[in-house]
């Protein structure tokens, strides 16, 4: 629908398309938001920078990319037909399988006709006369929407450190978070990987098997647990599908939104022998469930140290060269930075064609035409891979010029850290919603159920507003302040808030350090969201 609308200063008129909802991003959040919005009979459009759906799984197509949440749980549950019919082949799905699933969902629910690909949203400006959002895209489209929903993801704005000389470099340059669509093969090449986070840890064994020589530039070593990935057992799948609803319901009672056993014992309450047995059993089982060995690992430093010691011993047992093993051994809190999950990571350092370079002592100084220079030498390289992570949680939101009431920018409002009510909404920005925004459990949970809960909350809210003749919803300042205070308070209870991780924005120069996700757990958070609704949108003003 298109009609003539008067602009703010009333001096000119323009023809601007009117939509009910604009959704930014066609990852799992944007796709479900579109589906639910259309079910309500509202007009909606998704703008997506890429040329396909999938978000994280569209961009992170580096070799070895794999989800570390089990496939049977890392999937939508809104459609029972979908979850019954879709067949995952591996315990932990590789990126191509997840992207295939995203494509299937887009086709199955006929989503593509309302997604405009290859289009970045440049700005979203709240028009105080129309009480609607004026949205402008990179290719000059302008639309007006009653609601603007940011489905931009938590780890979607790649961070590339600004090394001097990068533009002079003559070799190939890649970022794991923006991997090309064509196959890249490093056979016969000298390759450098900067970083040793999850993305590097997954891709290094593959690069090592291809490259002539692989140099891994490590600033801080990381803890990683073997994935023990395997084909899914058809009998186990059958059993899950016989009571999928049961598994989903159990998952919703767990802090991380995953059906995993909850530990009842503390590490220090057990004998050293029993403790070792429990760590060994979790280790053999593989994956992030390792941290569920004991209930106090993320709350007591001495308990945490027992888990860290166990993993360090595994590194010494796996890596042949004692000096390399020592360099690969982290000495910080395990699980404070996001725990990594790997397939053959430490083993890769036993290969003659892999060198570990410690750039904590000998930092990367610059990039030359031929390679990378640390303060001790030059490493000639044919390709450099930045596995340097993301401007997490706020990066993708602040990449869009978002302006609310009185022209206030979101960047300005969040200059001392993100401030939201429930991670869904922020004062002064009416009818703007964030899916898995800062202040919500998001990255500390299984993302899919968290996304679904947010989408359902937002669409229920829009339904309520329409039924009650309301045009605008805005978080109250006091409710937002209380929520931000609560998010900070709970964060202080966990060791997770104590280290220099992307959870606190420490990986981005100049970013304010504040623990961004809500660590109170999925069930508590959902209870709060439901309470707000039951009390007529307590903490919001509807007008
Ligand atoms: P990351 O965890 O932030 O790791 C970035 C790495 O780059 C770190 O080792 C960091 O070192 C290094 N680095 C950054 N700037 C540097 C510089 N100037 N010089 C040298 N080293 C530098 O990023 P990521 O590996 O992409 O992972 C981000 C998150 O994405 C993960 O934590 C996870 O939540 C998610 N992810 C999930 C999966 C999965 O499901 N399996 C896979 C990949 C990613 P410092 O530690 O010293 O800063």
Short mmCIF file of N, CA, C and O in Angstrom, two decimals, residues 7 79 200 216 251-252 425 456 480:
data_model
loop_
_atom_site.label_atom_id
_atom_site.label_comp_id
_atom_site.label_asym_id
_atom_site.label_seq_id
_atom_site.Cartn_x
_atom_site.Cartn_y
_atom_site.Cartn_z
N UNK A 7 5.40 15.27 5.34
CA UNK A 7 6.62 15.11 6.10
C UNK A 7 6.57 15.98 7.36
O UNK A 7 5.65 16.76 7.55
N UNK A 79 6.39 -25.30 14.92
CA UNK A 79 5.60 -26.14 14.04
C UNK A 79 5.94 -27.60 14.32
O UNK A 79 7.08 -28.04 14.07
N UNK A 200 38.13 -19.97 15.41
CA UNK A 200 39.48 -20.44 15.07
C UNK A 200 39.63 -21.90 15.46
O UNK A 200 40.14 -22.72 14.68
N UNK A 216 49.46 -20.08 13.73
CA UNK A 216 48.33 -19.68 14.57
C UNK A 216 48.82 -18.58 15.51
O UNK A 216 49.71 -18.82 16.35
N UNK A 251 13.26 -28.66 28.52
CA UNK A 251 14.31 -27.68 28.21
C UNK A 251 13.95 -26.30 28.77
O UNK A 251 14.80 -25.56 29.25
N UNK A 252 12.66 -25.98 28.72
CA UNK A 252 12.22 -24.65 29.17
C UNK A 252 12.32 -24.49 30.69
O UNK A 252 12.22 -23.38 31.19
N UNK A 425 13.05 -3.95 24.66
CA UNK A 425 12.56 -2.61 24.38
C UNK A 425 13.45 -1.61 25.13
O UNK A 425 14.08 -1.96 26.12
N UNK A 456 7.19 -14.50 20.08
CA UNK A 456 5.80 -14.70 20.53
C UNK A 456 5.37 -13.58 21.48
O UNK A 456 4.25 -13.08 21.41
N UNK A 480 12.88 0.37 33.19
CA UNK A 480 14.15 0.07 32.53
C UNK A 480 15.31 0.14 33.54
O UNK A 480 16.16 -0.75 33.58
#
